[in-house]
mmCIF file of N, CA and C in Angstrom:
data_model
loop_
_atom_site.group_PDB
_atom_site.id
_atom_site.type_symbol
_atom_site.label_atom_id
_atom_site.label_comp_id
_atom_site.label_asym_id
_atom_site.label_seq_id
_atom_site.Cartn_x
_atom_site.Cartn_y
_atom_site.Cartn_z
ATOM 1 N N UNK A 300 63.508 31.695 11.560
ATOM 2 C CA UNK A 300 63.396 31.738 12.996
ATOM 3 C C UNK A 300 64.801 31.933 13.562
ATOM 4 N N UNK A 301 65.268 32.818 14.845
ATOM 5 C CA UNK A 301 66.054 33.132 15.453
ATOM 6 C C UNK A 301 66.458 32.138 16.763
ATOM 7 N N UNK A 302 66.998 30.943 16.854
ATOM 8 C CA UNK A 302 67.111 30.000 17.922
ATOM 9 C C UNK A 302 68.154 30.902 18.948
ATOM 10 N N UNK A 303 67.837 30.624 20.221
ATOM 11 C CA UNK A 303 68.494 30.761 21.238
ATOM 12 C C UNK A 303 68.779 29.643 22.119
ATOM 13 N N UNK A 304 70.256 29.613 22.831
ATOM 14 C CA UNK A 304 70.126 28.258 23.921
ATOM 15 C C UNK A 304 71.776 29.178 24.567
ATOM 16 N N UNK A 305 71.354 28.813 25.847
ATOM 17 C CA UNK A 305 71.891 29.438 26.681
ATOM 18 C C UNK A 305 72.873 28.151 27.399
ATOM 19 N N UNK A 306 74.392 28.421 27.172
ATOM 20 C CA UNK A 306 74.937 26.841 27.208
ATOM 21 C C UNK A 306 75.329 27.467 28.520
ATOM 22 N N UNK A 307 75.841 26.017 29.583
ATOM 23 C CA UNK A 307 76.112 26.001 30.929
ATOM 24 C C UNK A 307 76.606 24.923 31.331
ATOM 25 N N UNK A 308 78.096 25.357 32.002
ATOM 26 C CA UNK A 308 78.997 24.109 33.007
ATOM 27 C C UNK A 308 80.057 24.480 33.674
ATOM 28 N N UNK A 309 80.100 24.216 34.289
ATOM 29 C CA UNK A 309 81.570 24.466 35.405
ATOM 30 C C UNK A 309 82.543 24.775 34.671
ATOM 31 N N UNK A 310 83.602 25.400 34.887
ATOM 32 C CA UNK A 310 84.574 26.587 34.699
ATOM 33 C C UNK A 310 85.812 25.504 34.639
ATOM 34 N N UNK A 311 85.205 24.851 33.231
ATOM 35 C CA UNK A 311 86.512 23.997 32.955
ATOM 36 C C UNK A 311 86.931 23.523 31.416
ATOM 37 N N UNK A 312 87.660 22.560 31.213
ATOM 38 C CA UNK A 312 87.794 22.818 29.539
ATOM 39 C C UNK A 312 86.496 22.239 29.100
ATOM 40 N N UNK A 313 85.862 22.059 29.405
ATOM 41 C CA UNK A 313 84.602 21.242 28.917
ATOM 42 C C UNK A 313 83.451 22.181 28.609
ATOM 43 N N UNK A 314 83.589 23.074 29.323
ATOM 44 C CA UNK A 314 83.036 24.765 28.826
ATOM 45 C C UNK A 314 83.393 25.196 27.579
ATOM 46 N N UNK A 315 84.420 25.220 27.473
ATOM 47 C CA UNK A 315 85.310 25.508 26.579
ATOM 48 C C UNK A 315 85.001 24.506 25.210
ATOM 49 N N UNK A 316 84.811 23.304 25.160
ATOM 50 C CA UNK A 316 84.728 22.597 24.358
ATOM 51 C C UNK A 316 83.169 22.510 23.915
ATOM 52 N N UNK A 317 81.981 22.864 25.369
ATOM 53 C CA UNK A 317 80.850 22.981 24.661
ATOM 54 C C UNK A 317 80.368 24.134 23.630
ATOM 55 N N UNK A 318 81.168 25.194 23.886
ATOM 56 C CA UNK A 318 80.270 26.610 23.221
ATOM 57 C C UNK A 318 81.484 26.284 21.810
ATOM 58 N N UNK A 319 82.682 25.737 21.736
ATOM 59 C CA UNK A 319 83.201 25.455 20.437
ATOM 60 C C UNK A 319 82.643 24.086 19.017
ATOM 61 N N UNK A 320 81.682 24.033 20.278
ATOM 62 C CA UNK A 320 81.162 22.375 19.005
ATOM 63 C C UNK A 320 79.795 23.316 18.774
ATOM 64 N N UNK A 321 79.443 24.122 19.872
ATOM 65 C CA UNK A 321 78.051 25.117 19.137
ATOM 66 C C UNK A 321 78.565 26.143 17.872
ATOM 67 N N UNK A 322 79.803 26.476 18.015
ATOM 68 C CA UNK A 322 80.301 27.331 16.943
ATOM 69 C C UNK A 322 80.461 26.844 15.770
ATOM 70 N N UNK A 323 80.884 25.324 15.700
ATOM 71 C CA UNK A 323 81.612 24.918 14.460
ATOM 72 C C UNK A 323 80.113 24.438 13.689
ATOM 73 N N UNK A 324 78.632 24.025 14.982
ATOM 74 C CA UNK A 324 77.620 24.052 13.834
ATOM 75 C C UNK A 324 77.023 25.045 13.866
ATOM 76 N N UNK A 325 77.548 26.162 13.583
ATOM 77 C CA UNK A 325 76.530 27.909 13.026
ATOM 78 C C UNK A 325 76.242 28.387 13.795
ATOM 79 N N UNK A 326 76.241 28.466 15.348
ATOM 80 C CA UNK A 326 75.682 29.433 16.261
ATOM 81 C C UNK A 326 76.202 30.506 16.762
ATOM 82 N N UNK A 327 76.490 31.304 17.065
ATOM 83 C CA UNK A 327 76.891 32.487 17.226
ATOM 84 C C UNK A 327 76.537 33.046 18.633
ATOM 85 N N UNK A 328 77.798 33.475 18.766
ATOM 86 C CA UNK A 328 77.776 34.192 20.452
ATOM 87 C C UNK A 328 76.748 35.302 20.702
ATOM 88 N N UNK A 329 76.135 35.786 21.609
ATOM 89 C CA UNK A 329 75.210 35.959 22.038
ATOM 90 C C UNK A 329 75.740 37.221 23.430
ATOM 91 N N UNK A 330 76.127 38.051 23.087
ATOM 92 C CA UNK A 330 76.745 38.991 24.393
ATOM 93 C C UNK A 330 78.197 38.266 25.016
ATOM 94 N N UNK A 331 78.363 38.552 26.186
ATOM 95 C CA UNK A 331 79.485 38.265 27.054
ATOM 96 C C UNK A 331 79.420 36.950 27.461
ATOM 97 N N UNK A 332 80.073 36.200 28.044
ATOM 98 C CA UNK A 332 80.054 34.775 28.686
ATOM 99 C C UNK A 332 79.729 35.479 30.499
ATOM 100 N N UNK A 333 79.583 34.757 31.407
ATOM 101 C CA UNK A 333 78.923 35.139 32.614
ATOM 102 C C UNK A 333 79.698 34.227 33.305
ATOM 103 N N UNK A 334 80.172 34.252 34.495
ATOM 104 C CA UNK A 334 80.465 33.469 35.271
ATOM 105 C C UNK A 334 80.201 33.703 36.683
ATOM 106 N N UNK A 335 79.735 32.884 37.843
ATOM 107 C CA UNK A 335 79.394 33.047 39.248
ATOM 108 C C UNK A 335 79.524 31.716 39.723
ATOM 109 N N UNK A 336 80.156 32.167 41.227
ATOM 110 C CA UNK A 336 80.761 31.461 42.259
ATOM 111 C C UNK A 336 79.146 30.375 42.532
ATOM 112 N N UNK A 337 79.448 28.547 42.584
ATOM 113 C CA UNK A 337 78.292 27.963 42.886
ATOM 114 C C UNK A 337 78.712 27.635 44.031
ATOM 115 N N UNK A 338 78.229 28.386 45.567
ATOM 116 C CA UNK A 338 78.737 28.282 46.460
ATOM 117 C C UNK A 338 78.212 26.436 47.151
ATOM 118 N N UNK A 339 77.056 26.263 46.757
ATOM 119 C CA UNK A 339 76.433 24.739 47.358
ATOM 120 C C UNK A 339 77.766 23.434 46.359
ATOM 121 N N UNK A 340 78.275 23.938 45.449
ATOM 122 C CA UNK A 340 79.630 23.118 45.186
ATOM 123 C C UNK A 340 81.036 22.983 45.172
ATOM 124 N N UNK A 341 80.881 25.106 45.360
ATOM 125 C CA UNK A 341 82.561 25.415 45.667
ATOM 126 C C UNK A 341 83.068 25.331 44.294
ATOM 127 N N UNK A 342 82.428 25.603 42.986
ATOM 128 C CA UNK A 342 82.755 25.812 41.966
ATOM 129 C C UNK A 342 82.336 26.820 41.123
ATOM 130 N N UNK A 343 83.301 27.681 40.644
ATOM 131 C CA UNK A 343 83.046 28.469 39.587
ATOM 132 C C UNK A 343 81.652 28.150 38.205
ATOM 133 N N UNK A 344 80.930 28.656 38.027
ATOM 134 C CA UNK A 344 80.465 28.252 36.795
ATOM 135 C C UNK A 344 80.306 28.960 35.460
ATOM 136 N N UNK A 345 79.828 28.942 34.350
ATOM 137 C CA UNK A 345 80.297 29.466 33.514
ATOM 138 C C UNK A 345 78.959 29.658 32.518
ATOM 139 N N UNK A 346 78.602 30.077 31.916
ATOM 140 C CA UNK A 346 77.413 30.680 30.713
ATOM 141 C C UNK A 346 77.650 31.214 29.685
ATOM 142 N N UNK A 347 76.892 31.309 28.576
ATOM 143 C CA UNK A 347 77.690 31.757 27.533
ATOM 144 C C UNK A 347 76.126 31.877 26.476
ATOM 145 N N UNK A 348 75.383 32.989 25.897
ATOM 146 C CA UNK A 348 74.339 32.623 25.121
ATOM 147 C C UNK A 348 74.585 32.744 23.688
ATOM 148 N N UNK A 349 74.338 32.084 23.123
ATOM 149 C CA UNK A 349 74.105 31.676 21.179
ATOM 150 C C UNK A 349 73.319 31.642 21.126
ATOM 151 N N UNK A 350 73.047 31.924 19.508
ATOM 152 C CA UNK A 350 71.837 32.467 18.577
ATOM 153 C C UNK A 350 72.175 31.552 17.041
ATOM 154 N N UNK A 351 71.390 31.147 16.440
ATOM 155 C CA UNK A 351 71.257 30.727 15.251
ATOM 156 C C UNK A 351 70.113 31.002 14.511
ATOM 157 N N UNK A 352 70.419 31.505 13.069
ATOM 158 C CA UNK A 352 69.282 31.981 12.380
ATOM 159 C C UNK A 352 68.761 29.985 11.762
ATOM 160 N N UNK A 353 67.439 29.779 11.736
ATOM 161 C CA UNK A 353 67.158 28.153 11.720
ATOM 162 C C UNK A 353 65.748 28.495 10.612
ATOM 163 N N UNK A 354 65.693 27.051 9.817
ATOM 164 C CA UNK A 354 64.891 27.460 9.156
ATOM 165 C C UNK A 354 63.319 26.780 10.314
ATOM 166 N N UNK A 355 61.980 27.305 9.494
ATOM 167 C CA UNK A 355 61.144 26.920 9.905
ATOM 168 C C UNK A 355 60.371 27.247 10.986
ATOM 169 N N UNK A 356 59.320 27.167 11.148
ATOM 170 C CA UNK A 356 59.067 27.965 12.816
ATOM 171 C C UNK A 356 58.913 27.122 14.321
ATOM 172 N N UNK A 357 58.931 28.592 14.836
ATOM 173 C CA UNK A 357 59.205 28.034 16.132
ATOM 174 C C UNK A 357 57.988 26.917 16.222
ATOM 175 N N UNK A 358 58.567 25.817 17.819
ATOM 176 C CA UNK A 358 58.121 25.087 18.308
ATOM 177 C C UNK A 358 58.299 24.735 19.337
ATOM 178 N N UNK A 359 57.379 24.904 20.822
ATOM 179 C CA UNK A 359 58.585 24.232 21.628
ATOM 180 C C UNK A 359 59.132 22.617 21.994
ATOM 181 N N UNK A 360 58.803 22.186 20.880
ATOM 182 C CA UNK A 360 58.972 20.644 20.694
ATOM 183 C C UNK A 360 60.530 20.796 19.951
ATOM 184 N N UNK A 361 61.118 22.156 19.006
ATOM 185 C CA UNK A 361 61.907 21.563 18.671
ATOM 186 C C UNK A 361 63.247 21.159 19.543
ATOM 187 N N UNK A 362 63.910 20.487 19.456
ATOM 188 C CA UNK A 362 65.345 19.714 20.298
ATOM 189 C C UNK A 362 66.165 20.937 19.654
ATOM 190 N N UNK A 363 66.725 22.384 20.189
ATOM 191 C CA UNK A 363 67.916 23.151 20.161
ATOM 192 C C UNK A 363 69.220 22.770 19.876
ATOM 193 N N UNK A 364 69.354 21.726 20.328
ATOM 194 C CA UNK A 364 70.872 21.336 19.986
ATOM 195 C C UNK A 364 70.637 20.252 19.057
ATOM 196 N N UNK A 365 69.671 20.482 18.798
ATOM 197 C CA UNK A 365 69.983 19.527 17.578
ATOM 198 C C UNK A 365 69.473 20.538 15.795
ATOM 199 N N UNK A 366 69.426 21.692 16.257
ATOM 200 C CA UNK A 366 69.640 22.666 15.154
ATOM 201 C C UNK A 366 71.018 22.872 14.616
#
């Protein structure tokens, strides 16, 4: 099975630190990172999609980040 999860947070190192703890367990970038103005907070935000090949089939019970 092909997992997808589409990570998301404000335009800060913590962005930065989420899509690097998805890397170091096997997931793989997924196109470009995205970013748009969240005008209701006055903050930048940030996106980024990964892919992991996972064993077993889909479910939508399974927990993604915990692949």
């Amino acid at each position: 099975m092909k997992a997808y999860r589409l990570l998301t947070a404000d335009d800060t190192s913590d962005f930065c630190h989420k899509v690097t703890e998805a890397l170091s367990k096997g997931w793989e970038l997924y196109g470009d990172p995205a970013y748009a103005y969240d005008a209701a907070n006055g903050t930048m935000r940030c996106a980024q999609a990964v892919t992991k090949d996972a064993d077993g089939d889909y479910s939508r019970d399974i927990k993604l980040g915990a692949l």
